[in-house]
XYZ file of C-alpha atoms in Angstrom:
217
model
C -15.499 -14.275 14.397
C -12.685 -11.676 15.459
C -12.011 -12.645 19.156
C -11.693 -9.035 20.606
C -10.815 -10.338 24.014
C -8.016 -12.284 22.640
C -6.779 -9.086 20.930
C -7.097 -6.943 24.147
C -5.428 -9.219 25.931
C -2.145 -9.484 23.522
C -1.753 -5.671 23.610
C -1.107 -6.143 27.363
C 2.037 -7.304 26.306
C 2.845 -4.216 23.999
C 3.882 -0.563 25.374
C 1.037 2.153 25.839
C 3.058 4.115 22.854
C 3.249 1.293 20.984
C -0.518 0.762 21.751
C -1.576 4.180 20.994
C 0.794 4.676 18.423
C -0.549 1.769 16.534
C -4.028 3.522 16.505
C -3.242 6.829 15.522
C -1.595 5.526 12.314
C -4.599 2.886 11.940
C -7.092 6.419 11.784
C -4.536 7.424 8.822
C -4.594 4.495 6.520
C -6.881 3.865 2.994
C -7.226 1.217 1.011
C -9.182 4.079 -1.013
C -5.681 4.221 -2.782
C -3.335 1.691 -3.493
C -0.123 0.819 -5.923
C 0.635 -1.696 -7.959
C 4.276 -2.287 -9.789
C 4.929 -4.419 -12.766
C 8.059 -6.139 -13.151
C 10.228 -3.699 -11.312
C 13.968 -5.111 -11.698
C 15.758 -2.574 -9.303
C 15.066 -4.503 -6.193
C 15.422 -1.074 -4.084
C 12.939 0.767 -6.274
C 10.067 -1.614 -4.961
C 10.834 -1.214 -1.761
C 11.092 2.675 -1.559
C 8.207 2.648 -2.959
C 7.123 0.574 0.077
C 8.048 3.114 2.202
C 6.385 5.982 0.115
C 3.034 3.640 0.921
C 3.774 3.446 4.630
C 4.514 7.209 5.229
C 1.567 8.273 3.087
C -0.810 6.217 4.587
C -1.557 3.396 2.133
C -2.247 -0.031 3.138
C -1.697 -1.829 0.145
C 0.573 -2.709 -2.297
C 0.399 -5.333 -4.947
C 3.602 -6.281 -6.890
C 3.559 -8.368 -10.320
C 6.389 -10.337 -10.966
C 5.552 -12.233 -14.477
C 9.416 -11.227 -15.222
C 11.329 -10.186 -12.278
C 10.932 -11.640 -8.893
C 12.550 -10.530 -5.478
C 12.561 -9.757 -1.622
C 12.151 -6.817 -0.127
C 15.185 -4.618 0.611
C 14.487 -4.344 4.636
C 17.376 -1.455 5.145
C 15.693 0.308 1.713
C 11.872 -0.371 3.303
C 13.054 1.425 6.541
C 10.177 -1.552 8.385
C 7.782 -1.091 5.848
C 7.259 -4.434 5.213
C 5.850 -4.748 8.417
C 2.974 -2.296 8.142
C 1.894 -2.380 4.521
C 0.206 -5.451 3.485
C 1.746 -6.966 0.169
C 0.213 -8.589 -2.685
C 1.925 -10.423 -5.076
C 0.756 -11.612 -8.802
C 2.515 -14.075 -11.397
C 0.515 -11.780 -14.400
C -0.523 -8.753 -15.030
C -3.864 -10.299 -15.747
C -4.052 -11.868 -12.463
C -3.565 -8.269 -10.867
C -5.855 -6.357 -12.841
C -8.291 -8.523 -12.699
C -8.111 -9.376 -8.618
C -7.867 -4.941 -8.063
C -10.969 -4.654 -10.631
C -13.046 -7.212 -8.674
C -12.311 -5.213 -5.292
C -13.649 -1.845 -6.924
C -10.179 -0.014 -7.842
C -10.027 1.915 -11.447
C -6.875 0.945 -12.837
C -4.761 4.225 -13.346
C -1.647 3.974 -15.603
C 1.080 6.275 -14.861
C 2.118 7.522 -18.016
C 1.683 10.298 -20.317
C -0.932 9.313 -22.894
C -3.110 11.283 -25.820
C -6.195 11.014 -22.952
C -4.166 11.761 -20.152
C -4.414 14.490 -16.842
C -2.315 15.941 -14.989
C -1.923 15.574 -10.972
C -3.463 18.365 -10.338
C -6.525 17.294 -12.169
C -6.820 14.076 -10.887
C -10.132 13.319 -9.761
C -9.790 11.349 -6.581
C -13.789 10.305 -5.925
C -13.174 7.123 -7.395
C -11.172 3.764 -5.986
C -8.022 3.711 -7.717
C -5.013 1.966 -8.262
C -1.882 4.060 -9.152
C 0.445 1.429 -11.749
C 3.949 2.042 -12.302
C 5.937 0.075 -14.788
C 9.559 -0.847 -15.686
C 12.261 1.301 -15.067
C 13.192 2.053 -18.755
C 10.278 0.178 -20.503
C 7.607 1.365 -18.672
C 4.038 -0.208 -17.889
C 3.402 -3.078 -20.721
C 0.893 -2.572 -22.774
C -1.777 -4.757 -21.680
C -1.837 -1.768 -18.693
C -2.194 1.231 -20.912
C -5.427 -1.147 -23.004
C -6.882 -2.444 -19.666
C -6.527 1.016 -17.998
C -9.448 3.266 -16.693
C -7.468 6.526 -16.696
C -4.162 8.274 -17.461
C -2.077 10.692 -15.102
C 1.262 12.123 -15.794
C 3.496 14.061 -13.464
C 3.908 17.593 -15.100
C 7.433 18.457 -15.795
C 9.122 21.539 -16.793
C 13.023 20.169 -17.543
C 15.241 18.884 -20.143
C 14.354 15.573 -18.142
C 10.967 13.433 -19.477
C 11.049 11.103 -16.744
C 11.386 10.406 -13.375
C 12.561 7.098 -10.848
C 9.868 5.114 -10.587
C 9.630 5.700 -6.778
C 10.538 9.393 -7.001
C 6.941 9.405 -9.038
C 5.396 7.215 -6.304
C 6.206 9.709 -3.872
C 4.890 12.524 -5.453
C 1.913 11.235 -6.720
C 0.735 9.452 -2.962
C 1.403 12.518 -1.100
C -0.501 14.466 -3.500
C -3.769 12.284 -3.872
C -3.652 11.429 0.035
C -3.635 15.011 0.797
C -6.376 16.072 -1.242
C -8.425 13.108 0.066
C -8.279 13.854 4.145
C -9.342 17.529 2.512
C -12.642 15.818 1.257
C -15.917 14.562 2.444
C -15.144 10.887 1.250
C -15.296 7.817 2.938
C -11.790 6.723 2.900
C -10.846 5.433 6.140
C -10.727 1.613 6.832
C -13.483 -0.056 8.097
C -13.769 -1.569 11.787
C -12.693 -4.786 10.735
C -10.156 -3.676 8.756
C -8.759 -2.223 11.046
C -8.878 -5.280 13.854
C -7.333 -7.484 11.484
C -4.530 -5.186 10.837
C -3.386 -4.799 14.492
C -3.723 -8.703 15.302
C -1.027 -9.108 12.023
C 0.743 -6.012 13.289
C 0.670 -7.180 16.901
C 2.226 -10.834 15.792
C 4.770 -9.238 14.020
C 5.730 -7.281 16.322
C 5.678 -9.576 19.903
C 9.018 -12.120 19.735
C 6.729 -14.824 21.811
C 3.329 -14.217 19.943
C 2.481 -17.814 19.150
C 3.529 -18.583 22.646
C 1.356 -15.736 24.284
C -1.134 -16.750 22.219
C -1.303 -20.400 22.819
C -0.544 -19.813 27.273
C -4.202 -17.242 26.526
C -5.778 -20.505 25.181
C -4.530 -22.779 27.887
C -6.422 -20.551 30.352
């Protein structure tokens, strides 16, 4: 049971544009979307694509590390890491199969004989936007386990682009079109209390404190 006293009380300690500021980006955030990487070796790679997540409104992202496995880059995540909630896998299997079981399509991001381009992308459906190595590319137990293929067009001598260059684009395209729509993306009530008691504790200095002087009373 979500003690809503408890969390009134601990944003006594927080400014009123901290406060606020916190609920304006709460109204903004999906878990309609979300990204997963696999076995990303350029350290600063995941974490812009951190960022991309936090300035496009996603609340998620889930990082499999069956090969490569690292901390976040805090000066690359700009404080990312604070507001995005990250999930991390051993497998690919583990991943797919944890996303699958909440609802999310598995969406490989990669051209493909059966693929679609952004602009085509039908965003009714849960989904879960996978980007792979920086010169391999997603393995291919992705491409066989995927739902759906989407591909960035592109016009240039070029055939790819950074892994969180195509993040970018791709989020701020799909989130767009889906505040434009009729669907139910936002997070739920309780979604959205849990997220300010963890955003809240990380960011009051004294929180366990605070919280324990609140019991005491």
């Amino acid at each position: 049971m979500v003690n809503l006293e408890l969390l009134e009380y601990l944003e006594t300690f927080l400014t009123e544009n901290r406060t606020e500021r916190f609920k304006k980006v709460l109204n903004k955030r999906t878990k309609h979307f979300t990204v997963a990487t696999e076995d990303v070796y350029q350290l600063h790679n995941t974490s812009a694509v951190m960022r991309s997540c936090d300035v496009f409104g996603i609340q998620e992202l889930n990082i499999v590390e069956e090969v490569n496995s690292k901390d976040i880059d805090r000066e690359i995540a700009m404080g990312a890491q604070k507001w995005v909630d990250l999930n991390r896998y051993n497998s690919v299997t583990d991943c797919i199969k944890d996303l699958k079981s909440k609802g999310y399509q598995i969406v490989a991001t990669t051209p493909h004989a059966n693929d679609c381009e952004l602009i085509d992308f039908d965003i009714t459906a849960k989904s879960c936007f996978f980007f792979g190595r920086e010169t391999e590319g997603l393995s291919q137990q992705v491409i066989d386990e995927a739902d759906c293929f989407l591909k960035i067009p592109m016009v240039g001598f070029t055939e790819s682009l950074n892994i969180s260059v195509s993040a970018a684009i791709i989020l701020q395209h799909v989130t767009s079109q889906l505040r434009k729509s009729s669907i139910n993306w936002q997070l739920t009530e309780e979604e959205i209390i849990e997220i300010r008691f963890d955003w809240i504790k990380k960011t009051l200095k004294d929180y366990d404190a605070i919280v324990a002087h609140y019991q005491a009373e």
